[in-house]
mmCIF file of C-alpha atoms and ligand atoms in Angstrom:
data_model
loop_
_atom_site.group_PDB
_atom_site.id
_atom_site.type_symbol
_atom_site.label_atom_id
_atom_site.label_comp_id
_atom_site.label_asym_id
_atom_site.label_seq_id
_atom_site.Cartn_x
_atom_site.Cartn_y
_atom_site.Cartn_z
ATOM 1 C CA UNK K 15 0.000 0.000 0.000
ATOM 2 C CA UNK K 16 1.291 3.409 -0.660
ATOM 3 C CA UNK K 17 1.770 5.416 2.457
ATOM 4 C CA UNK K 18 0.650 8.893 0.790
ATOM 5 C CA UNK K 19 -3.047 7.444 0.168
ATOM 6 C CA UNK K 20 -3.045 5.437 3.384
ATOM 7 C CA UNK K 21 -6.089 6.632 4.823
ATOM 8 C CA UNK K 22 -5.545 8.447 8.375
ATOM 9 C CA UNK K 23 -8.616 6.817 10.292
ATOM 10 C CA UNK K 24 -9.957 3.357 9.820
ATOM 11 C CA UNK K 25 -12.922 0.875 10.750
ATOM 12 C CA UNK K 26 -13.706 -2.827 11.252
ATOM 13 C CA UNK K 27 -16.451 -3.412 9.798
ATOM 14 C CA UNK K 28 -17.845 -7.226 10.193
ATOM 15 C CA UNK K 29 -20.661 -8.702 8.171
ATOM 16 C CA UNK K 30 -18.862 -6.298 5.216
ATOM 17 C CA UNK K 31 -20.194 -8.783 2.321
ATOM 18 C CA UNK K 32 -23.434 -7.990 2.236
ATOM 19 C CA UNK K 33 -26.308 -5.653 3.542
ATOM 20 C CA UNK K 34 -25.546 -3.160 6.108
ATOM 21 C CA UNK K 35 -21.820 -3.783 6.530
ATOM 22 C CA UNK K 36 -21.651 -3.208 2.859
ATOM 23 C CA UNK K 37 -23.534 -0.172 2.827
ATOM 24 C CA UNK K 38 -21.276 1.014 6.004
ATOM 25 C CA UNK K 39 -18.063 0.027 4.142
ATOM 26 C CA UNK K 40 -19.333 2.004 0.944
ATOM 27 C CA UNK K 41 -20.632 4.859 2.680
ATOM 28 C CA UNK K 42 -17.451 5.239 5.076
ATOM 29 C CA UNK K 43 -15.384 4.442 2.062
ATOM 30 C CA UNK K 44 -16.995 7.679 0.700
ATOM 31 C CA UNK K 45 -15.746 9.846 3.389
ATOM 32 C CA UNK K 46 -12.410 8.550 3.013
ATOM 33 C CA UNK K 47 -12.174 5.813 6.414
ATOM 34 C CA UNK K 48 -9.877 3.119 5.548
ATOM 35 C CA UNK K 49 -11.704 -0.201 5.802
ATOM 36 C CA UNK K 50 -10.952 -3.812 7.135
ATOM 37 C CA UNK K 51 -13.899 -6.147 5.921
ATOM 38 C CA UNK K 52 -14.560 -8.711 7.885
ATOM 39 C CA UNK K 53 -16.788 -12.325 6.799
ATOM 40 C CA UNK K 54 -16.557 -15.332 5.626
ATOM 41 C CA UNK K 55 -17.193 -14.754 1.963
ATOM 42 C CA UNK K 56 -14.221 -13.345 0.636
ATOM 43 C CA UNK K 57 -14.709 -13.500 -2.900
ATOM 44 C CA UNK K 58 -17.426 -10.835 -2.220
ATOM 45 C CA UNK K 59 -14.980 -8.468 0.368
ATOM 46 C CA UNK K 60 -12.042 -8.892 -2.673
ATOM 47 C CA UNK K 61 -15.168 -7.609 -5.207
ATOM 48 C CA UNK K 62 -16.055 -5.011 -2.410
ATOM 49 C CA UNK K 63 -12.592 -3.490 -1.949
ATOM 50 C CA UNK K 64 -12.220 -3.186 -5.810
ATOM 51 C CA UNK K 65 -14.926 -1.397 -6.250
ATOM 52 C CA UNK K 66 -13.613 1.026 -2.842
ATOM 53 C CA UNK K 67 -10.149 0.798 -3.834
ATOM 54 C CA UNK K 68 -7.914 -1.687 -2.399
ATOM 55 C CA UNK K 69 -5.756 1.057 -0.835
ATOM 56 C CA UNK K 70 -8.092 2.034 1.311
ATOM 57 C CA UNK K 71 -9.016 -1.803 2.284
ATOM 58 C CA UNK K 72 -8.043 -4.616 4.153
ATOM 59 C CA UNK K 73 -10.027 -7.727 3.691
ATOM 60 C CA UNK K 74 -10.425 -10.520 6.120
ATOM 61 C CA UNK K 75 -11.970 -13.824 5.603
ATOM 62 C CA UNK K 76 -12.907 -15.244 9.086
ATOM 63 C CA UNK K 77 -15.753 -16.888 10.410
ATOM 64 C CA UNK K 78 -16.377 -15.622 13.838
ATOM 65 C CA UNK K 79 -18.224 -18.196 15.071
ATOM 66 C CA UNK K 80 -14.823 -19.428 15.475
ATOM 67 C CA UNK K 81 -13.322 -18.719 18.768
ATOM 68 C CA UNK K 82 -10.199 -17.853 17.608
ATOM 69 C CA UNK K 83 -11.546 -15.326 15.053
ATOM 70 C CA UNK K 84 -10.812 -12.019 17.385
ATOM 71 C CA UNK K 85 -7.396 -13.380 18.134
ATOM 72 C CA UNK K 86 -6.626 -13.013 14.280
ATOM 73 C CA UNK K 87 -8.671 -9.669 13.518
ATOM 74 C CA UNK K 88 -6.273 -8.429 16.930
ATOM 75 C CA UNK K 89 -3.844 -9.493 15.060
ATOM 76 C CA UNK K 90 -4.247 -8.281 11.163
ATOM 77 C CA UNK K 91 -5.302 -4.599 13.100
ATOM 78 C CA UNK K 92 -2.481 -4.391 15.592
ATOM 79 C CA UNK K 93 -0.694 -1.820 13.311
ATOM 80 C CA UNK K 94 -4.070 0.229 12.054
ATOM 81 C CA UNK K 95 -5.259 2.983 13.936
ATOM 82 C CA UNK K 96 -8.538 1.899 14.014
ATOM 83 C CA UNK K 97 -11.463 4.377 15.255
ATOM 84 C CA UNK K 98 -14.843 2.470 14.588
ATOM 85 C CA UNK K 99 -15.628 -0.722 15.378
ATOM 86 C CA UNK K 100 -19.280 -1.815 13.131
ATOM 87 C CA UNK K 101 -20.198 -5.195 14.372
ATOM 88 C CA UNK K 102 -22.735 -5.976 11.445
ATOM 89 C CA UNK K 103 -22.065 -9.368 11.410
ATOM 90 C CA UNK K 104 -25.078 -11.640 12.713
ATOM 91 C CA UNK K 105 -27.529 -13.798 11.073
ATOM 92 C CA UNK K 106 -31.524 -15.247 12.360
ATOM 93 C CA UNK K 107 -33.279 -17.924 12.455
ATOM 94 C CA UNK K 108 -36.759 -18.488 12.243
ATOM 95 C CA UNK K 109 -39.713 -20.914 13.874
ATOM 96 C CA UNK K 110 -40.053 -22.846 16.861
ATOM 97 C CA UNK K 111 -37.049 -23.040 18.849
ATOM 98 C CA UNK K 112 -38.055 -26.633 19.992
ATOM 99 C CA UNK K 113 -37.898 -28.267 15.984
ATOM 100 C CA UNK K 114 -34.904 -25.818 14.964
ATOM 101 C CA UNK K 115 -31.134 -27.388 14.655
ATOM 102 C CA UNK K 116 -29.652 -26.625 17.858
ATOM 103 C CA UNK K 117 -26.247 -26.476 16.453
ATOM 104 C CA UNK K 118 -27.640 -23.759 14.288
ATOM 105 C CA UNK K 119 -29.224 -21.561 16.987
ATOM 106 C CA UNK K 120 -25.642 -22.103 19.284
ATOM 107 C CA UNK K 121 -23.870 -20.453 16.180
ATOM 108 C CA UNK K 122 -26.400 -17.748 16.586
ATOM 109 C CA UNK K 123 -25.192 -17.089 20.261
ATOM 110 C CA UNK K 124 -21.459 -17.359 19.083
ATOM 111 C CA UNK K 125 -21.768 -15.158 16.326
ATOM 112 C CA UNK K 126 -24.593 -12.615 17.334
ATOM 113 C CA UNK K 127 -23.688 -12.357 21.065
ATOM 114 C CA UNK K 128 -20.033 -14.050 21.877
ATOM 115 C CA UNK K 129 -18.068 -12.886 19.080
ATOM 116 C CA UNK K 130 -19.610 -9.086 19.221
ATOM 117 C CA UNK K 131 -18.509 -9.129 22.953
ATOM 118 C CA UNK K 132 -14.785 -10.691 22.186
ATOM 119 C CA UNK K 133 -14.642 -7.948 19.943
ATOM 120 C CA UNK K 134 -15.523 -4.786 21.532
ATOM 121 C CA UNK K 135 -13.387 -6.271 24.430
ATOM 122 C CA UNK K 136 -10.664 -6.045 21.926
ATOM 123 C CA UNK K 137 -11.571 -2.256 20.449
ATOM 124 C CA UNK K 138 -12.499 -0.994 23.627
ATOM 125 C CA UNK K 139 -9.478 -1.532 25.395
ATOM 126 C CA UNK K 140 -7.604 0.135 22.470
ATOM 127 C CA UNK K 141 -10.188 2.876 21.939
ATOM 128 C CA UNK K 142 -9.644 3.929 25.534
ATOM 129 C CA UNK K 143 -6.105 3.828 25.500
ATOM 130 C CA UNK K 144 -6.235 5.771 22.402
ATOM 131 C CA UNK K 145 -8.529 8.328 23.752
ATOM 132 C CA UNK K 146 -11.215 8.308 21.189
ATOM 133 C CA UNK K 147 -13.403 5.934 18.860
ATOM 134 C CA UNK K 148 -16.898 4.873 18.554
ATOM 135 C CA UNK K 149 -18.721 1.198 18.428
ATOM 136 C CA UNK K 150 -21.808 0.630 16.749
ATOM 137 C CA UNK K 151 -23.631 -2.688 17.685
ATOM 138 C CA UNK K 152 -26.744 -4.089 16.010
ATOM 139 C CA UNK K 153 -29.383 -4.522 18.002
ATOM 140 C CA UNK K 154 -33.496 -5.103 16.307
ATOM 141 C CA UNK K 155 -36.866 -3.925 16.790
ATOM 142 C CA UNK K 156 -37.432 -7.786 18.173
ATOM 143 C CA UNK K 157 -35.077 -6.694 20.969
ATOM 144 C CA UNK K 158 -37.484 -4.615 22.680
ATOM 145 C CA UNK K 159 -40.087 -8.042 23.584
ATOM 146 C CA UNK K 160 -39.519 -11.787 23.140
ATOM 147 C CA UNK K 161 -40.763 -12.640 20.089
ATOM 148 C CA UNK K 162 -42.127 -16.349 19.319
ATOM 149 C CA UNK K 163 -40.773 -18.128 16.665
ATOM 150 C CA UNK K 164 -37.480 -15.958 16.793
ATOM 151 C CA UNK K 165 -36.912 -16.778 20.257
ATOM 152 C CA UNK K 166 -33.458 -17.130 20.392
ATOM 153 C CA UNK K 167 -32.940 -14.691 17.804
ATOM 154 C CA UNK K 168 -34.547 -11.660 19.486
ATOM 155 C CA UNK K 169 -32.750 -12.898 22.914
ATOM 156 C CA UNK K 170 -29.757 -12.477 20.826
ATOM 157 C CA UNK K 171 -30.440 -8.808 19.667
ATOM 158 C CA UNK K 172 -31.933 -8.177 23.648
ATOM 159 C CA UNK K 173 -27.987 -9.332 24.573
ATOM 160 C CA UNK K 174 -26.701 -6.297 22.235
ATOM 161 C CA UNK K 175 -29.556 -3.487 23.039
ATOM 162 C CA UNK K 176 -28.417 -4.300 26.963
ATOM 163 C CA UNK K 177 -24.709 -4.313 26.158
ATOM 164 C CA UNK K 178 -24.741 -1.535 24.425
ATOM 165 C CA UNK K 179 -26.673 0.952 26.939
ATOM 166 C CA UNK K 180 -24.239 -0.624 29.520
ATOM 167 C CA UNK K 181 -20.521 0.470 27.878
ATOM 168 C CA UNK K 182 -22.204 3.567 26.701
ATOM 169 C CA UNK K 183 -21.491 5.448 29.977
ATOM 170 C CA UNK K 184 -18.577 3.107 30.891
ATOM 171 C CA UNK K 185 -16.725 4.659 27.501
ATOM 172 C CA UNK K 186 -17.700 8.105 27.173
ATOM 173 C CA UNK K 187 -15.277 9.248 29.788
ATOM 174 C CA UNK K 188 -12.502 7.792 27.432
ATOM 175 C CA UNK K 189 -13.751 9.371 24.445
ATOM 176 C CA UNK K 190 -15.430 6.439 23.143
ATOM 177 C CA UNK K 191 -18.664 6.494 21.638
ATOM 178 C CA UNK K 192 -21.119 3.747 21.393
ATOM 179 C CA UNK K 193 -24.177 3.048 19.575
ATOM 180 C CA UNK K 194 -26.804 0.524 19.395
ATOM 181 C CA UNK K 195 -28.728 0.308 15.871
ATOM 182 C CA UNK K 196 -32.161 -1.148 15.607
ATOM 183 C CA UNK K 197 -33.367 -1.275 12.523
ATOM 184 C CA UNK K 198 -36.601 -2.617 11.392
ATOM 185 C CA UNK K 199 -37.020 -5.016 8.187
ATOM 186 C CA UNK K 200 -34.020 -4.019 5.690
ATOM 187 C CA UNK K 201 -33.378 -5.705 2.310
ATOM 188 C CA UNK K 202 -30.538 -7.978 2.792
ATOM 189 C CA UNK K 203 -29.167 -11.323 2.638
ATOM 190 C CA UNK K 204 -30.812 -11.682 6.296
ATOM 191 C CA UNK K 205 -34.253 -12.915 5.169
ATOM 192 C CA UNK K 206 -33.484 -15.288 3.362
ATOM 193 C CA UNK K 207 -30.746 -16.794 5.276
ATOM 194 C CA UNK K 208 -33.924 -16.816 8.572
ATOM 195 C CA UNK K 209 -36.325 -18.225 6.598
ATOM 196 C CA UNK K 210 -37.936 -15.130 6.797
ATOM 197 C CA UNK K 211 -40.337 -13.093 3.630
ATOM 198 C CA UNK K 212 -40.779 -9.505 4.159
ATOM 199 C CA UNK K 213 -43.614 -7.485 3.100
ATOM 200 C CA UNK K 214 -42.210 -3.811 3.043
ATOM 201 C CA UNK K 215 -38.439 -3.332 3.945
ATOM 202 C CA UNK K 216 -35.840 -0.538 3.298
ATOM 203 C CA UNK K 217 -32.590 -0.253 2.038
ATOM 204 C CA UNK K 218 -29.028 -0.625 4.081
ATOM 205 C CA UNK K 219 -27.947 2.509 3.256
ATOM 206 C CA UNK K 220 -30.644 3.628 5.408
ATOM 207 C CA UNK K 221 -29.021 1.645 8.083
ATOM 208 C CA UNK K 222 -25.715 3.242 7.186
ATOM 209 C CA UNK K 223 -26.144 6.637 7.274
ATOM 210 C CA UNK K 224 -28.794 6.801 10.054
ATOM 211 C CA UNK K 225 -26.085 5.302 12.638
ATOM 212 C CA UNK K 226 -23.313 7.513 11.482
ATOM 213 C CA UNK K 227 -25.118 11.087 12.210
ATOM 214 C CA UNK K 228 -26.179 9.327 15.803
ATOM 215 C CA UNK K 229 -23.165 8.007 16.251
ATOM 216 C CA UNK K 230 -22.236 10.332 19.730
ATOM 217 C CA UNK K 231 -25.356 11.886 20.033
ATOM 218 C CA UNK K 232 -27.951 9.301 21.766
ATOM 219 C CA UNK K 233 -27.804 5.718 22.931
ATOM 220 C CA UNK K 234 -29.939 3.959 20.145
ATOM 221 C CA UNK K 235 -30.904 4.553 17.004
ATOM 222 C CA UNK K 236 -34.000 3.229 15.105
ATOM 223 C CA UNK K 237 -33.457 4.044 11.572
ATOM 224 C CA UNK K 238 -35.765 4.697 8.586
ATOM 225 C CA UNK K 239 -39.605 5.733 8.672
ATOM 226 C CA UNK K 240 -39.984 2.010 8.596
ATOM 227 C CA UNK K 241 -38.618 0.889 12.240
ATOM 228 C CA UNK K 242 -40.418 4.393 13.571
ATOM 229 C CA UNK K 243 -43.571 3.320 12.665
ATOM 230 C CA UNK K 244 -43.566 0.124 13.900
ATOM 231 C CA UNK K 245 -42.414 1.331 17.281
ATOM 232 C CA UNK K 246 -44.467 4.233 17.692
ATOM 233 C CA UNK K 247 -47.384 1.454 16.938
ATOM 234 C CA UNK K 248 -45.966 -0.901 18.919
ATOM 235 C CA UNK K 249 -45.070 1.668 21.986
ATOM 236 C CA UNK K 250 -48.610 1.968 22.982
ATOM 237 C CA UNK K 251 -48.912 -1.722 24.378
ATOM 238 C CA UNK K 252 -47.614 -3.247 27.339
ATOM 239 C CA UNK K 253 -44.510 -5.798 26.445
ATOM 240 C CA UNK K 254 -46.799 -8.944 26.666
ATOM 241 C CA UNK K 255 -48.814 -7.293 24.171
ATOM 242 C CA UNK K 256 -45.908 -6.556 21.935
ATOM 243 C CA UNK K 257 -44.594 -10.239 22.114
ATOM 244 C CA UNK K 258 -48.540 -11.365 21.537
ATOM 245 C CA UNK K 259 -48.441 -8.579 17.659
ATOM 246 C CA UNK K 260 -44.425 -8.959 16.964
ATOM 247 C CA UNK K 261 -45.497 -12.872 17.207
ATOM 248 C CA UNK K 262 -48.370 -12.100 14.140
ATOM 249 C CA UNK K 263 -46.319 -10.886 12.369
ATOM 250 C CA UNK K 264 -43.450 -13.487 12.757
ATOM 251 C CA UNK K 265 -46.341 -15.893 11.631
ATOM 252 C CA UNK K 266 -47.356 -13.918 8.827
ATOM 253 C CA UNK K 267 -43.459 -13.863 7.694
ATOM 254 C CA UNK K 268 -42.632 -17.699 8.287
ATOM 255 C CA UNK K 269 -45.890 -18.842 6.412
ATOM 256 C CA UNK K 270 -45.498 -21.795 4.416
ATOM 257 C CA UNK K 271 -42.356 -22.663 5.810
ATOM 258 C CA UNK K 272 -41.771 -25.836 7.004
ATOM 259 C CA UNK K 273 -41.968 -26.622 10.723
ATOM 260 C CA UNK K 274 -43.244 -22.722 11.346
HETATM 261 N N1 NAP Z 321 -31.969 -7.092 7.685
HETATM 262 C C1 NAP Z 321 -32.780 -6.844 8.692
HETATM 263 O O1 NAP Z 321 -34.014 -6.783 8.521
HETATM 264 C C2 NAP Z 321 -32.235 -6.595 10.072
HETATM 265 C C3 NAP Z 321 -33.090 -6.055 11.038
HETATM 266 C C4 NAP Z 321 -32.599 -5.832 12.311
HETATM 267 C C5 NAP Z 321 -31.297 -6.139 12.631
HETATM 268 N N2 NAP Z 321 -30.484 -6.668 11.676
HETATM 269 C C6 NAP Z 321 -29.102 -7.002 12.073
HETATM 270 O O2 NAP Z 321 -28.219 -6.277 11.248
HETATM 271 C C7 NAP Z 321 -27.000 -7.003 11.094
HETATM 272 C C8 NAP Z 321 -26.653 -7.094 9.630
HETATM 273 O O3 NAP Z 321 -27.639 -7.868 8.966
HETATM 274 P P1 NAP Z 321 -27.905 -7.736 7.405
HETATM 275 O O4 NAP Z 321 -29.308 -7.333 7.229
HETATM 276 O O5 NAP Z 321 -26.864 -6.916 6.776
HETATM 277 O O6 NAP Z 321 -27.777 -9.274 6.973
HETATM 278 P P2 NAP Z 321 -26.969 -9.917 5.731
HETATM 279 O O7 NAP Z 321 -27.194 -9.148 4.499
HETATM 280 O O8 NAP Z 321 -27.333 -11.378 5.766
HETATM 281 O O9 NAP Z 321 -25.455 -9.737 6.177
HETATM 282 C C9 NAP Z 321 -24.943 -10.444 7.272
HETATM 283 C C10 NAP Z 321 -23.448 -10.342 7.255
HETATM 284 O O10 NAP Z 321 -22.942 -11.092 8.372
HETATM 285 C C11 NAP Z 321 -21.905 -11.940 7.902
HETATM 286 N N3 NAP Z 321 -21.833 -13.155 8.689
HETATM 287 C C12 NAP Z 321 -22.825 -14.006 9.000
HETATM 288 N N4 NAP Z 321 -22.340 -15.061 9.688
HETATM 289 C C13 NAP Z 321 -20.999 -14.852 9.805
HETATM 290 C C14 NAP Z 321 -19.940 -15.598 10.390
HETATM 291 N N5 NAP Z 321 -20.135 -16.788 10.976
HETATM 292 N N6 NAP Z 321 -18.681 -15.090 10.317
HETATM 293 C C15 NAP Z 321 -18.446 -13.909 9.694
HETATM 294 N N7 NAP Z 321 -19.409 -13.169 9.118
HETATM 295 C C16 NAP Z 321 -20.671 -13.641 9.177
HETATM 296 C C17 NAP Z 321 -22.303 -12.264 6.455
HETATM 297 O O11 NAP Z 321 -21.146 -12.597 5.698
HETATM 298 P P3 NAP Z 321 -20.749 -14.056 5.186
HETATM 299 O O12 NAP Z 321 -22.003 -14.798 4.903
HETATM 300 O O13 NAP Z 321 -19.917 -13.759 3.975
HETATM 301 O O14 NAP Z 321 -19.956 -14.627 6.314
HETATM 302 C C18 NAP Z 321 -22.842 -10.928 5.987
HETATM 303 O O15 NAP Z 321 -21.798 -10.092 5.560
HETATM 304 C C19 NAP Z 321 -27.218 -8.355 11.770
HETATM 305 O O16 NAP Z 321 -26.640 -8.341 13.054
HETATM 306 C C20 NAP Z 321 -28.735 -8.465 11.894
HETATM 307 O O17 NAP Z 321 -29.107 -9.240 12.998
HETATM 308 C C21 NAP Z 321 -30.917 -6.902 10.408
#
């Protein structure tokens, strides 16, 4: 890489092959971040970076339901001045808990909760020392109530929304700002991969650039008209009666599939 267009700031952003890490990568791309991209699919972070600019890329192929996966992204980053930390990476499931694959929901837990919390325990640490940064953790509008047939799934996002309010006021005194994002349905790979069909969604970039203008100024952020009119409709009812309507429309979304 040539040191004159080494950018001066960079971010980790996981889940950078598709959806919202994408649109995070290409929209801090735009305002000249250097980027690590972080997934397993790294035929799609090589295509990403081209289109970026590999000079202002690293790419990283790891799956981080692998416990060792921090250990190596502490690694590849020990040299990087790295400033934001965008844990996109996470993926859902969908139907009863009690018929799912447990080996499937476990990797939920290790990817959506364990691996998240290895790595802010990694960025943290260095944020702090460094005296500034900022975190941005994805959290859900399923985080807010349990949520049947997404069970686990929402318990994972309700992990994040919790972890996130937490370290807020442990960082700021460093300089370090965290965020928890909570989008509502967004057009991504995620759907599909949960077994899910949405009716009306948004786009990632939403996602993107909604989190980067709250990024410092509030706790969480529920981007998109979308995600504000489901919580301002679902805001009126007590949480049983959100888990009761958020389950409807889980039903309505896993219809026809198999086991839901
Ligand atoms: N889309 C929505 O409606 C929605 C709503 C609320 C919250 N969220 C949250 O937003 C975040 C991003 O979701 P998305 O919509 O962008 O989904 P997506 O399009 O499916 O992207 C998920 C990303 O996570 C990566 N990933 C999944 N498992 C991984 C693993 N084991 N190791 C490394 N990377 C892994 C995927 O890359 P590889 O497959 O290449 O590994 C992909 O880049 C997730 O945490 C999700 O829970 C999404």
């Amino acid at each position: 890489m040539n040191s004159l267009s080494k950018p001066a700031r960079w971010a980790v952003i996981t889940g950078a092959s598709d959806g919202i890490g994408r649109a995070f990568a290409v929209e801090l791309a735009a305002r000249n971040w250097g980027c690590v991209l972080v997934a397993r699919r790294g035929d799609m972070l090589e295509a990403l970076a081209d289109e970026l600019g590999a000079n202002r890329c690293l790419i990283l192929p790891l799956d981080l339901a692998d416990p060792g996966a921090t250990d190596l992204l502490a690694h590849a980053t020990a040299d990087l001045p790295v400033e934001l930390l965008v844990a996109a990476a996470g993926f859902g499931t969908s139907g009863p808990l009690a018929g799912a694959a447990r080996e499937d929901e476990l990797t939920m837990i290790d990817v959506n909760c364990r691996a998240v919390t290895a790595q802010v325990h990694l960025f943290a640490g260095r944020m702090a020392a460094q005296g500034r940064g900022g975190i941005i953790l994805f959290s859900s509008l399923v985080a807010f109530q349990g949520v049947p047939r997404s069970a686990n799934y929402a318990a994972t996002k309700a992990y994040i929304q919790t972890l996130a309010e937490g370290l807020r006021p442990e960082l700021k005194p460093y300089g370090v700002n965290v965020l928890s994002v909570a989008p509502g349905p967004i057009a991504s790979g995620f759907a599909a991969r949960a077994g899910l069909t949405m009716g009306m969604s948004q786009t990632p970039d939403v996602v993107a650039k909604a989190a980067l203008a709250a990024l410092g100024k509030t706790t969480t952020v529920k981007p998109g008209w979308l995600a504000k009119l489901l919580i301002t409709s679902l805001g009126f009812l007590p949480r049983w009666g959100r888990t009761l309507v958020v389950g409807q429309i889980m039903a309505g979304m896993t219809k026809g599939k198999a086991g839901a």
